[in-house]
Structure formats: C-alpha cells, structure tokens
Tab-separated table of N, CA and C in Angstrom:
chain	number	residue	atom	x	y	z
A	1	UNK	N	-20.019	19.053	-23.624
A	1	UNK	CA	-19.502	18.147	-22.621
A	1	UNK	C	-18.007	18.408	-22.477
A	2	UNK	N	-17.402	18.632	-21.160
A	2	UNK	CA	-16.036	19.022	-20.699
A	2	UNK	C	-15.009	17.990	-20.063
A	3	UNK	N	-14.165	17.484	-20.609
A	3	UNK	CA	-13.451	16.854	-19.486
A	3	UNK	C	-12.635	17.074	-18.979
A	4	UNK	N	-12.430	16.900	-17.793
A	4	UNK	CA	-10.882	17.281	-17.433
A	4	UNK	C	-9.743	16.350	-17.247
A	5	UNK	N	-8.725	17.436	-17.677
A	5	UNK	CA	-7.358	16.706	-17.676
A	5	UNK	C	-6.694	16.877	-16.607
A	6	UNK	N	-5.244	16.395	-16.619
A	6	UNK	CA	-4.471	16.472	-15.803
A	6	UNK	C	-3.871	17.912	-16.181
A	7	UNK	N	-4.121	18.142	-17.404
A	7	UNK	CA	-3.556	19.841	-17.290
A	7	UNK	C	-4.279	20.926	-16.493
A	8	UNK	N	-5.851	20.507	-16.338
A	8	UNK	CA	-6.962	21.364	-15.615
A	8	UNK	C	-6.873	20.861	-14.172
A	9	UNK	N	-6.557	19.681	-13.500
A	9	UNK	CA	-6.301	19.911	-12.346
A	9	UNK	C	-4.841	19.812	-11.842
A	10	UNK	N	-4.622	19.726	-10.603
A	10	UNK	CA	-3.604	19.600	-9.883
A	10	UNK	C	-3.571	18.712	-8.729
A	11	UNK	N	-3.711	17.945	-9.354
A	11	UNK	CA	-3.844	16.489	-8.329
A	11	UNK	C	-2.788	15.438	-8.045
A	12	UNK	N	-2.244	15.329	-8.803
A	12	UNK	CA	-0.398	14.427	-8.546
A	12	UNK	C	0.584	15.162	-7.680
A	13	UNK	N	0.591	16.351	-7.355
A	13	UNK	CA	1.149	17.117	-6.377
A	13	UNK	C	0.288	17.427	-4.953
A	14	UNK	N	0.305	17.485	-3.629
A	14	UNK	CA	-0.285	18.101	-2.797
A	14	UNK	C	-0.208	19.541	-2.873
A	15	UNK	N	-0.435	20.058	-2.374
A	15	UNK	CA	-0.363	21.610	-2.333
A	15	UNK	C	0.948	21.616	-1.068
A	16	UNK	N	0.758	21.182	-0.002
A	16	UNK	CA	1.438	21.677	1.050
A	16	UNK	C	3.181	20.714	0.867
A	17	UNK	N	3.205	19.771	-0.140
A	17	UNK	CA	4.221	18.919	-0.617
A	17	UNK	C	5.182	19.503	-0.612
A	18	UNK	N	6.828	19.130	-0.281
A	18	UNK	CA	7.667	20.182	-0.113
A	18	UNK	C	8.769	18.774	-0.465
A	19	UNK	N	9.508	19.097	-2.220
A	19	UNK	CA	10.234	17.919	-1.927
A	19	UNK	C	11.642	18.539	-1.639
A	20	UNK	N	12.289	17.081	-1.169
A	20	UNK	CA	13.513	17.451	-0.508
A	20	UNK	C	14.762	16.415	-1.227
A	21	UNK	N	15.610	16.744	-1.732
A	21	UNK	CA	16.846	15.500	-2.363
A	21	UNK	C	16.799	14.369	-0.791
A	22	UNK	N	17.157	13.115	-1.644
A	22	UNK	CA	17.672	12.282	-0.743
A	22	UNK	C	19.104	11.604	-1.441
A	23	UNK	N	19.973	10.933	-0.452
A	23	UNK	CA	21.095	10.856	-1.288
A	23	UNK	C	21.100	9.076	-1.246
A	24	UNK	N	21.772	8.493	-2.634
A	24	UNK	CA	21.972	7.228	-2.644
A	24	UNK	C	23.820	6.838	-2.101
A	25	UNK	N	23.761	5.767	-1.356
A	25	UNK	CA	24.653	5.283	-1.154
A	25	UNK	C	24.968	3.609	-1.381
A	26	UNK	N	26.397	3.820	-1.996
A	26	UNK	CA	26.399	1.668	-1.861
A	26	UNK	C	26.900	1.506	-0.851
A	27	UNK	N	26.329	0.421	-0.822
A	27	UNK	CA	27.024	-0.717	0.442
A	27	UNK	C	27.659	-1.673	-0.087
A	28	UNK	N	28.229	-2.528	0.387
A	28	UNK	CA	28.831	-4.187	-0.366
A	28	UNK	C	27.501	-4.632	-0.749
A	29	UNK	N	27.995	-5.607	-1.552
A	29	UNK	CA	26.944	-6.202	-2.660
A	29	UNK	C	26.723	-7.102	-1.325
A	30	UNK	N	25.509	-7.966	-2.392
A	30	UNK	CA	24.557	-9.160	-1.689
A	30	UNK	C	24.624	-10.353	-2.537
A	31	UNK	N	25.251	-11.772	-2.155
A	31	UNK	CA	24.720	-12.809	-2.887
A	31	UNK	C	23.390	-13.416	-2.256
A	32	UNK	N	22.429	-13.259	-3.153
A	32	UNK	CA	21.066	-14.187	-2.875
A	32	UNK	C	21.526	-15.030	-3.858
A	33	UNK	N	21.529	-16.817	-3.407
A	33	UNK	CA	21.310	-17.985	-4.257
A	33	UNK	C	22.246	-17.353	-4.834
A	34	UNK	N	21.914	-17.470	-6.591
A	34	UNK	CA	22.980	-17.932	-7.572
A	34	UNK	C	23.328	-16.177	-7.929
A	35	UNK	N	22.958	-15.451	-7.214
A	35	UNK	CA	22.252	-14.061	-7.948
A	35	UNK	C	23.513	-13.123	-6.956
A	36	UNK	N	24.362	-12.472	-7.442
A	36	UNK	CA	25.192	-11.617	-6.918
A	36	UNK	C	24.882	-9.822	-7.521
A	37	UNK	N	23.807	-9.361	-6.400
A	37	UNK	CA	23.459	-7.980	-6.287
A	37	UNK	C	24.323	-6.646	-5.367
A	38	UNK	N	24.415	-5.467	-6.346
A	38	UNK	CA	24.985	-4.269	-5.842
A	38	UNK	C	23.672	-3.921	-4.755
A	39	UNK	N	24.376	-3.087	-4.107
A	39	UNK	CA	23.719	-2.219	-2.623
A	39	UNK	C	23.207	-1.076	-2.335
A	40	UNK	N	22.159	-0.520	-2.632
A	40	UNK	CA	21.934	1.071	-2.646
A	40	UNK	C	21.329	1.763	-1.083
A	41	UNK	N	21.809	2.465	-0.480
A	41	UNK	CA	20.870	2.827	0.522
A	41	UNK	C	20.370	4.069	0.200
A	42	UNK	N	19.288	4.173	0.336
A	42	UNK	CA	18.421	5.628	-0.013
A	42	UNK	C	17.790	6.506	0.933
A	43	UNK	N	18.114	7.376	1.301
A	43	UNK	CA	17.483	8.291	3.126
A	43	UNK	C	17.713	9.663	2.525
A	44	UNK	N	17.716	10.533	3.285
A	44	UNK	CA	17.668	11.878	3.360
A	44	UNK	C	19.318	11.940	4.061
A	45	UNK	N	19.843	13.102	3.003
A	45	UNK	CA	21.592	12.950	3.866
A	45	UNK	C	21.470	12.902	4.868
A	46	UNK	N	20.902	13.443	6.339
A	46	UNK	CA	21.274	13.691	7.327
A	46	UNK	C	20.655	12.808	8.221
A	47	UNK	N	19.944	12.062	7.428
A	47	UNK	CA	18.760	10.904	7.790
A	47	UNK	C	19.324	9.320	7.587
A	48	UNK	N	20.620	8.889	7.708
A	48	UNK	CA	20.691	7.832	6.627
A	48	UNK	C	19.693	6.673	7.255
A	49	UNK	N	20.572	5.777	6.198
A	49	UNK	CA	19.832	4.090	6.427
A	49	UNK	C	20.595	3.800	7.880
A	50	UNK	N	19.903	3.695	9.467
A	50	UNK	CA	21.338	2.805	10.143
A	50	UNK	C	21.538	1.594	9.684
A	51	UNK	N	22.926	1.212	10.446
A	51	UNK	CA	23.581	-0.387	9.815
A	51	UNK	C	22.864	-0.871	9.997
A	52	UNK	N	22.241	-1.063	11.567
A	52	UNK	CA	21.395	-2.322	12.062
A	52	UNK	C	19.992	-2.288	11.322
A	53	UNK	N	19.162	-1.590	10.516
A	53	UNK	CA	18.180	-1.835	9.329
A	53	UNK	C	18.515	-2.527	8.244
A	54	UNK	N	19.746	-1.770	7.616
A	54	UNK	CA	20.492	-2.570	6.592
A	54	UNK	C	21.094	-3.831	6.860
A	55	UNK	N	21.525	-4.317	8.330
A	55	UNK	CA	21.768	-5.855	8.372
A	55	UNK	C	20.178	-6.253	8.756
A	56	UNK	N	19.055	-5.747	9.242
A	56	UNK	CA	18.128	-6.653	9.360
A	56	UNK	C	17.302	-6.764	7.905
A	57	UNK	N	18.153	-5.892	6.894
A	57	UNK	CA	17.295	-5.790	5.594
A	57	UNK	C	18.085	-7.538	4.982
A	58	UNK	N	19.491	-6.762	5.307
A	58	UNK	CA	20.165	-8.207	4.310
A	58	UNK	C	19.934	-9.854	4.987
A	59	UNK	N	20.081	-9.289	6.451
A	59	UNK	CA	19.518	-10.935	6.647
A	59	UNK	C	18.021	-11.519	6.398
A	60	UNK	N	16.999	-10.479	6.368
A	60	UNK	CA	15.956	-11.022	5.454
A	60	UNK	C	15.887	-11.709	4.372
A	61	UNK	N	16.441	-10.750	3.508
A	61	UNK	CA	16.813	-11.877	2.325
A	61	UNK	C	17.299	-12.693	2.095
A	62	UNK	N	18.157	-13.143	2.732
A	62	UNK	CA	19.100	-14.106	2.734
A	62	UNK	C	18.325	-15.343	3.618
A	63	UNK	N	17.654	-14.858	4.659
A	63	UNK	CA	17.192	-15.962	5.488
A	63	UNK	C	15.894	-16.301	4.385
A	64	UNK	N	15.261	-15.801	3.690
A	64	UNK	CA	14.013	-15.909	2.591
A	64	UNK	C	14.793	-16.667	1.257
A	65	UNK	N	15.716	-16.133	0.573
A	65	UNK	CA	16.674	-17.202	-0.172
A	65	UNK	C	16.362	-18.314	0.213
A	66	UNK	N	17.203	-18.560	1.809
A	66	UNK	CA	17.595	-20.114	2.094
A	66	UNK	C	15.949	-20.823	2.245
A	67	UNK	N	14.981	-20.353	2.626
A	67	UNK	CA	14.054	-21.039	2.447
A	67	UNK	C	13.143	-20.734	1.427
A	68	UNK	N	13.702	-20.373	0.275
A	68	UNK	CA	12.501	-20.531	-0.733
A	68	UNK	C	11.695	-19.438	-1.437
A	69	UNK	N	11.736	-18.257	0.338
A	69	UNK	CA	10.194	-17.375	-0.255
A	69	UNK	C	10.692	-16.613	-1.323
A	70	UNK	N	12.213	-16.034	-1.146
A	70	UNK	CA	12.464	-15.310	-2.506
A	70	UNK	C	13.356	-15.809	-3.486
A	71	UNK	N	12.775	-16.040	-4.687
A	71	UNK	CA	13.295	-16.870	-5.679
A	71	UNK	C	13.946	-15.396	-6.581
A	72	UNK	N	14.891	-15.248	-6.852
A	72	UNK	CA	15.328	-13.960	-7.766
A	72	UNK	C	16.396	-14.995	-8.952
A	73	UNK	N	16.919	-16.196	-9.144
A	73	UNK	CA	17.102	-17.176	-9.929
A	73	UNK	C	19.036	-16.501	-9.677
A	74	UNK	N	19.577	-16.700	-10.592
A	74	UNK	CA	20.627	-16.268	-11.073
A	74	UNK	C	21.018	-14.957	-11.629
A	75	UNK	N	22.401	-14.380	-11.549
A	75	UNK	CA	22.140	-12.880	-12.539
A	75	UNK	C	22.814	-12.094	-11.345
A	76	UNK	N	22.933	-10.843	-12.526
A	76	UNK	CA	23.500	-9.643	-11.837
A	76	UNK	C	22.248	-8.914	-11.503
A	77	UNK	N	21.960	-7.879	-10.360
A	77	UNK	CA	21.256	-6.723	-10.374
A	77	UNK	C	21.743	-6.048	-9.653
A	78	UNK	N	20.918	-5.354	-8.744
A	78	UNK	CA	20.860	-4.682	-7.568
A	78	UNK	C	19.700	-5.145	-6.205
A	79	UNK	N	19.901	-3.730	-5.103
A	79	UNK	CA	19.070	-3.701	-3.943
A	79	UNK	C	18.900	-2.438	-3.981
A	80	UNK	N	17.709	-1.857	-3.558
A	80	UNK	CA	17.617	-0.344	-3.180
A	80	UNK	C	16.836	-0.902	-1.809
A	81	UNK	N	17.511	0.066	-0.546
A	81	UNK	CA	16.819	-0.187	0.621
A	81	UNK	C	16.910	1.589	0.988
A	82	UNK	N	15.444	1.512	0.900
A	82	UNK	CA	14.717	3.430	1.064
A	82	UNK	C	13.912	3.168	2.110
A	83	UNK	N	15.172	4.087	3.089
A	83	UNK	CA	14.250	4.951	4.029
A	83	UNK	C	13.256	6.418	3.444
A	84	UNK	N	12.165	5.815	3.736
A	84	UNK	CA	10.893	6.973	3.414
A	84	UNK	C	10.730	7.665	4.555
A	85	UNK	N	9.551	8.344	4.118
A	85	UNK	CA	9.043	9.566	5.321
A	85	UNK	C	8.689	9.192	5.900
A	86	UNK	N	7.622	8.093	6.400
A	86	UNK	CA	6.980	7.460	7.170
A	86	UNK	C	7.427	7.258	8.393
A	87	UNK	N	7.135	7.198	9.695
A	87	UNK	CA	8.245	6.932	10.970
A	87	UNK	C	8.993	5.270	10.507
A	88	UNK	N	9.971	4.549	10.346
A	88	UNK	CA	10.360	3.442	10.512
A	88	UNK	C	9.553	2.884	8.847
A	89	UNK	N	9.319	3.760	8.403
A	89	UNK	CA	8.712	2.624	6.689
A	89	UNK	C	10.055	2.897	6.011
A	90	UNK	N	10.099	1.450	5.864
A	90	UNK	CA	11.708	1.384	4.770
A	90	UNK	C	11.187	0.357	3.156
A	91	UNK	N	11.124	0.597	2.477
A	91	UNK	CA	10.960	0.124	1.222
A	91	UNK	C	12.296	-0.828	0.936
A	92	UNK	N	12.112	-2.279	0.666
A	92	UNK	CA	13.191	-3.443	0.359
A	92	UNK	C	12.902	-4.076	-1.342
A	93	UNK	N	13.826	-3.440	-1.868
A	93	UNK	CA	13.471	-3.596	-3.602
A	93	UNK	C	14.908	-4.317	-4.260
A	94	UNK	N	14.211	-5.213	-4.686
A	94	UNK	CA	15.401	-6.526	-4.939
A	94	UNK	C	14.847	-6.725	-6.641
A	95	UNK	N	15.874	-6.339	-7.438
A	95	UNK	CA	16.449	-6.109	-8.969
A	95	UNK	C	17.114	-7.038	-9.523
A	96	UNK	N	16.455	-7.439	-10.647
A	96	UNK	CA	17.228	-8.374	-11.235
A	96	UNK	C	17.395	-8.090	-13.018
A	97	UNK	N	18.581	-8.253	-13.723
A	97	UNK	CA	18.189	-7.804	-14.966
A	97	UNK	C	17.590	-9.900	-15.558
A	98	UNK	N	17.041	-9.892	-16.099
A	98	UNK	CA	16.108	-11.099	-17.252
A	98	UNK	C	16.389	-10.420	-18.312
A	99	UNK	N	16.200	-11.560	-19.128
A	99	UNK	CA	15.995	-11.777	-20.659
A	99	UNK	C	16.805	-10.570	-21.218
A	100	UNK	N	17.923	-10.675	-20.732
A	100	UNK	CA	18.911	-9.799	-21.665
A	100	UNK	C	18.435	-8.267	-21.265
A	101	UNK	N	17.798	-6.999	-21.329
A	101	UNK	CA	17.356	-5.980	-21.232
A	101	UNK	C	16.280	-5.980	-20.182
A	102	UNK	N	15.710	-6.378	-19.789
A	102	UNK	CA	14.495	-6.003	-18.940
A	102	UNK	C	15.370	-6.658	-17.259
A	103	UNK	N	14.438	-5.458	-16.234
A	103	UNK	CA	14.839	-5.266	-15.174
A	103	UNK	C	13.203	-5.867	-14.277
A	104	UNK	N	13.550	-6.734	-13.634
A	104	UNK	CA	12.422	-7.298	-12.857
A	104	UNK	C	13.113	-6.787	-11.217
A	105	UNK	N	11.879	-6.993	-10.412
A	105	UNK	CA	12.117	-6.774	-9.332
A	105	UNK	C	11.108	-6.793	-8.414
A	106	UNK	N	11.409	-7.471	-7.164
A	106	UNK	CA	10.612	-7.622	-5.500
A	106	UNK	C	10.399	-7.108	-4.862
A	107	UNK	N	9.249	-6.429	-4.559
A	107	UNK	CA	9.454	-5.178	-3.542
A	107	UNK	C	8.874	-5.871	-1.606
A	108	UNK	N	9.954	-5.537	-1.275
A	108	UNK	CA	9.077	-5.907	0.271
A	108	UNK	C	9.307	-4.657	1.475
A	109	UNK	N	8.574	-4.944	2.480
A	109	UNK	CA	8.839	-3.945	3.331
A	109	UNK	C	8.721	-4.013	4.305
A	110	UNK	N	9.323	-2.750	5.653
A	110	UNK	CA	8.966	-3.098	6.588
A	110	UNK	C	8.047	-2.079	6.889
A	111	UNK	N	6.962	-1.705	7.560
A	111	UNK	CA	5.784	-0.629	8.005
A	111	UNK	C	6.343	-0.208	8.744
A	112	UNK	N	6.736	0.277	9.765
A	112	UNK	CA	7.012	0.954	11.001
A	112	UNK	C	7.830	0.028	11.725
A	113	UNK	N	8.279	1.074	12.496
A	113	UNK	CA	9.334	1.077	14.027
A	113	UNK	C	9.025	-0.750	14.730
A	114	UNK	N	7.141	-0.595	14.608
A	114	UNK	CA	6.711	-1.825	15.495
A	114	UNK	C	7.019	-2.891	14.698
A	115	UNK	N	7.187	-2.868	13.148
A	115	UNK	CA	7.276	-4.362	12.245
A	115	UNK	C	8.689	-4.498	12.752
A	116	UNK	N	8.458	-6.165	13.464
A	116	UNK	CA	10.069	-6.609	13.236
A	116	UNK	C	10.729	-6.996	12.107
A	117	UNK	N	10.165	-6.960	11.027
A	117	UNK	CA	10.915	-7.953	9.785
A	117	UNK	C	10.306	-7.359	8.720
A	118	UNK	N	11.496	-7.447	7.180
A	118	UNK	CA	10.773	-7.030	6.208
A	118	UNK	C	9.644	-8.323	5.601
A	119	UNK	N	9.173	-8.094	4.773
A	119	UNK	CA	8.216	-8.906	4.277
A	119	UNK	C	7.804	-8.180	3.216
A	120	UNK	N	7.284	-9.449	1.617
A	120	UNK	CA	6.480	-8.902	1.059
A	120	UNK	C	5.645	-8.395	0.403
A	121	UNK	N	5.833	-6.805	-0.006
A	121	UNK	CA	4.570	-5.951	-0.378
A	121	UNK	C	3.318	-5.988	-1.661
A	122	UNK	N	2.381	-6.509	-0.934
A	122	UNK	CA	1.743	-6.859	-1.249
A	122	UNK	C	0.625	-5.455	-2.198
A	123	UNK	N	0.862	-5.706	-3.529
A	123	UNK	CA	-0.373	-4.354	-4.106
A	123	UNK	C	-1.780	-5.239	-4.614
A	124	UNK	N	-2.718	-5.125	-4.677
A	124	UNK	CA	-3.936	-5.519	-4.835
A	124	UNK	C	-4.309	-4.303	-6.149
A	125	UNK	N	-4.038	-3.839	-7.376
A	125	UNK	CA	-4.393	-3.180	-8.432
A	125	UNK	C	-3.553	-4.018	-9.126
A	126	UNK	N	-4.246	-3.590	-10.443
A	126	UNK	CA	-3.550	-3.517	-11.639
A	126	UNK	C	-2.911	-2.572	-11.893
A	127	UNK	N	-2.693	-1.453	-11.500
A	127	UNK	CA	-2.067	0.337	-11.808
A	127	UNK	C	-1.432	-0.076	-10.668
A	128	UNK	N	-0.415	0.012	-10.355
A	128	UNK	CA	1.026	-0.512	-9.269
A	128	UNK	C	1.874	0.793	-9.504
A	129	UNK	N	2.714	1.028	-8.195
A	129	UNK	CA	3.611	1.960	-8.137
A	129	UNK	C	4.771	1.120	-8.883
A	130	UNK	N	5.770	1.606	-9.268
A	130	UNK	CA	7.134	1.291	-9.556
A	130	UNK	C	8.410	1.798	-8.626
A	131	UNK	N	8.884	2.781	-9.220
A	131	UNK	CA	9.637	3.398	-8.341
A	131	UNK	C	9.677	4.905	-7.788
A	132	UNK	N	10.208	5.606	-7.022
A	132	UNK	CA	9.694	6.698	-6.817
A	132	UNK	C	10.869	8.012	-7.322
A	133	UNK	N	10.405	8.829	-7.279
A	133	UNK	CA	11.667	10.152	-7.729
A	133	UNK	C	12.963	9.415	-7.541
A	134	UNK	N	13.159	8.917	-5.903
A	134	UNK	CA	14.426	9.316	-5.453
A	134	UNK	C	15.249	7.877	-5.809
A	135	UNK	N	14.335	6.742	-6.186
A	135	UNK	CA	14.671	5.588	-6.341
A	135	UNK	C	15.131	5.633	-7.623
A	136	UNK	N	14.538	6.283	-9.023
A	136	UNK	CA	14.928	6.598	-9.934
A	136	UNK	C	16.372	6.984	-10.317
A	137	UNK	N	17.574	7.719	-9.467
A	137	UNK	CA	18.630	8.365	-9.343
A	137	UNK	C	19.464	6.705	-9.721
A	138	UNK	N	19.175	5.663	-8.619
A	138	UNK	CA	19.676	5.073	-9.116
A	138	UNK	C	19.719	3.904	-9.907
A	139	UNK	N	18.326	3.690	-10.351
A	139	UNK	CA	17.865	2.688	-11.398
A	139	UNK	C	18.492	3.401	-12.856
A	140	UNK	N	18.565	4.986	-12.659
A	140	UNK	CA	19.256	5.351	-13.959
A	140	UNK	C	20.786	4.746	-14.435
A	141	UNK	N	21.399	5.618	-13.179
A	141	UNK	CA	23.083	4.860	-12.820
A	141	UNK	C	23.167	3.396	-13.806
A	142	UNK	N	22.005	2.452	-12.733
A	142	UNK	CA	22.086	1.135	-13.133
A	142	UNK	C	21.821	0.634	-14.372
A	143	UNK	N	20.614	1.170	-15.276
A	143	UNK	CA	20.191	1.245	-16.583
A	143	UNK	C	21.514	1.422	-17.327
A	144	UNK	N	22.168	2.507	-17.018
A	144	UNK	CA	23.645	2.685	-17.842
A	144	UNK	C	24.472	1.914	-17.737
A	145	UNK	N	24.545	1.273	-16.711
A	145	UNK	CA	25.963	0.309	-15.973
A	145	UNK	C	25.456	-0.701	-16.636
A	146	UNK	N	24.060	-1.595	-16.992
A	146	UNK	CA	24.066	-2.595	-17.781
A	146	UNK	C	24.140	-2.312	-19.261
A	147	UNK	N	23.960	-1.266	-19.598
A	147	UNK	CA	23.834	-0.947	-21.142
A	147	UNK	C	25.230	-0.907	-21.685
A	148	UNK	N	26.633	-0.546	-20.663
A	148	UNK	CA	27.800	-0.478	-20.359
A	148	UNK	C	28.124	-2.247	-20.933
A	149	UNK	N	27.803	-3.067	-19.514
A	149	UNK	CA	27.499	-4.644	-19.711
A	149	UNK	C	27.157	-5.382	-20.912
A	150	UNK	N	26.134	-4.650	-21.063
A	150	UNK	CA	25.487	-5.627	-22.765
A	150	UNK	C	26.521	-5.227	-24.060
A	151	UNK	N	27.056	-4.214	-23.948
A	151	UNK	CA	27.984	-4.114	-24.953
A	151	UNK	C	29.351	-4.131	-24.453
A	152	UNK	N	29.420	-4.843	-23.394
A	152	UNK	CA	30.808	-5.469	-23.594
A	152	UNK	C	31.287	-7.281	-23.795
A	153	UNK	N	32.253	-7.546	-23.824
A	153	UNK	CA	32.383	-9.245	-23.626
A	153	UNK	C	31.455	-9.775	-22.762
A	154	UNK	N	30.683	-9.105	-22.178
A	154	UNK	CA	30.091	-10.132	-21.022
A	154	UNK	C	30.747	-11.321	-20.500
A	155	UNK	N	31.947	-11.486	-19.971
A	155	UNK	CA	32.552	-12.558	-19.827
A	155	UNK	C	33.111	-11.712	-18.272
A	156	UNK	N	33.799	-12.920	-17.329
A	156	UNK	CA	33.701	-12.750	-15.735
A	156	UNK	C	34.291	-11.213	-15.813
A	157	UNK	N	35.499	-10.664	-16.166
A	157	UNK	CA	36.360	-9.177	-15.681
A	157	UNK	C	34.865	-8.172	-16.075
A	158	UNK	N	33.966	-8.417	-17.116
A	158	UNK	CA	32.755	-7.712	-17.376
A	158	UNK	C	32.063	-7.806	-16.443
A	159	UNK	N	31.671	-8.943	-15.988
A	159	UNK	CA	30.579	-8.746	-14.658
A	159	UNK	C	31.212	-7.938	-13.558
A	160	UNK	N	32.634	-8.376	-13.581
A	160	UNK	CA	33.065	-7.395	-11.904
A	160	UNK	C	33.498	-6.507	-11.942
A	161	UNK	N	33.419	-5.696	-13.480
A	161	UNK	CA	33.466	-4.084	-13.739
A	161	UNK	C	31.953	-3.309	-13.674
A	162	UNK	N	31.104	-4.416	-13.927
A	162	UNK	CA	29.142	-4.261	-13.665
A	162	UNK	C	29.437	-4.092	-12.375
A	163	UNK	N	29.855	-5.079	-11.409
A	163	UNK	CA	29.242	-5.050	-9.876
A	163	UNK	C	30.403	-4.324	-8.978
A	164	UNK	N	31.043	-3.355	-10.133
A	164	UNK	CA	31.888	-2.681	-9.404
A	164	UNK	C	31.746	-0.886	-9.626
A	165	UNK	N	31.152	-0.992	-10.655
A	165	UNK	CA	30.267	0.218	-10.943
A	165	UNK	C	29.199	0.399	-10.042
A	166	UNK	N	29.334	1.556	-9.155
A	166	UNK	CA	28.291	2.037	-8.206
A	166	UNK	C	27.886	3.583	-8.530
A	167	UNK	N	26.826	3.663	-7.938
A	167	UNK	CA	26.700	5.204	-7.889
A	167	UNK	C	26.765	5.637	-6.471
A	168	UNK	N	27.166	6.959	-6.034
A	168	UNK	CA	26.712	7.448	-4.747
A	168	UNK	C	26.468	8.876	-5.404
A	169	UNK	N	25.396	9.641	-4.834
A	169	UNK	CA	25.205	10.863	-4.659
A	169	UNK	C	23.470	11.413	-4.531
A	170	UNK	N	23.772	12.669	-5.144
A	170	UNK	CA	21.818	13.226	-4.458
A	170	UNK	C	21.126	12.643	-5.985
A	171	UNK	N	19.907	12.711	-4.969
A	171	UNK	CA	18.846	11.758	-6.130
A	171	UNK	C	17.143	12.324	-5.641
C-alpha cells in the first residue's frame, strides 16, 4: 500500500503560476475605538493601492467601529489593505496584538470592481487561510517591531516608537 505525499505530487503550486514581488507601503495609522493601528498597503509596484480604495477601506472601518460590527477592543497593531490579482479583490486585514504575544486579526473584503463596500470575510472550514507570501513581508517587520515593544518600558515614548516603526519595501 502507497501513499502519497506532498513530496510525490505537485499540487500547492500551479504549473502555469508565475510569482511576481509586490511592494508594501505605510500610510498614516488608523484609530479604531480605543485601538491605534499602523497602515500597510500591499499591490504590485506599478499596480498600487489608489487613495480612493484606501479611504473607502478606512472609512469602513471606522464607520463599523462606530456601530459595533468591528470590535478590535484596545491596543496597538496594524492594517494590511492587499490589492490581489483578482480584477477589484482587495483583502481588508485588521491586527491586533492580545495577551501580550499573540497577534489576532479580521479579515474583510471587498470582491470586485461591482462590491461597493468592504465587508466581512466570511470562511466556512476549519483549515482557514492566514496570510499570504506577500502579506507575510510585513507581519514579519511587525513581529519584530513588537518583540522590539515587549522588551522595552512599554510606557507612552515606547508605543510611539512601535507606531512609528514602519516598513516599506518588496515583499
């Protein structure tokens, strides 16, 4: 009896797959509620995020804050707002660090050109995506910038050396 592995096939890659860097950029931070988050935009260099996505990204949240739907509590994190391949699919991922070390986070989105608004994303598994290659570039950055945080005073000039630490570049 034979099984196969992931070493015997080649199935996590397409064949015709062709990846390409995309680059991260900050923007000004975001206060949701009590919660003051850094800004990442994520596209293909020559592709960016436009403004007017990124203000209809931030007034989402903010208009979802004021009523309730997104609760992210207090705290430092981030935003990653990724433009994907998709025509008009933008991925809206709202970061928060909890319980001292662990990084929680909201993912919402918008589908296409035709969705007016983000909203969100809803997975139906237990096996869930997380983040992707290019989103990774700067959850690393950020992983360091709090590990930076946890071993310092944590006191206010600490937080606004956290939310002043950004990354920009290819990812």
């Amino acid at each position: 009896m034979s099984t196969a592995t992931s070493l015997d096939v080649t199935h996590a890659v397409a064949p015709a797959y062709h990846h390409e860097p995309k680059h991260a950029r900050p923007a000004p931070s975001i206060a949701l509620g009590e919660a003051v988050l850094k800004w990442y935009d994520v596209a293909l260099p020559d592709d960016p995020v436009p403004a007017e996505m990124r203000a209809l990204a931030r007034r989402s949240l903010a208009e979802a804050t004021l009523l309730g739907e997104l609760r992210i509590g207090d705290g430092l994190g981030f935003v990653m707002l990724h433009r994907c391949g998709r025509m008009g699919f933008h991925f809206l991922i709202v970061l928060t660090w909890r319980n001292d070390n662990e990084l929680w986070q909201t993912v919402w989105a918008k589908e296409d050109d035709d969705d007016p608004d983000f909203h969100p994303w809803r997975v139906e598994s237990t096996h869930r995506p997380t983040f992707c290659v290019w989103e990774l570039g700067a959850v690393e950055h950020e992983r360091l910038a709090w590990t930076t945080y946890l071993r310092s005073s944590r006191d206010e000039a600490a937080r606004r050396t956290y939310l002043a630490d950004v990354f920009e570049g290819a990812v």
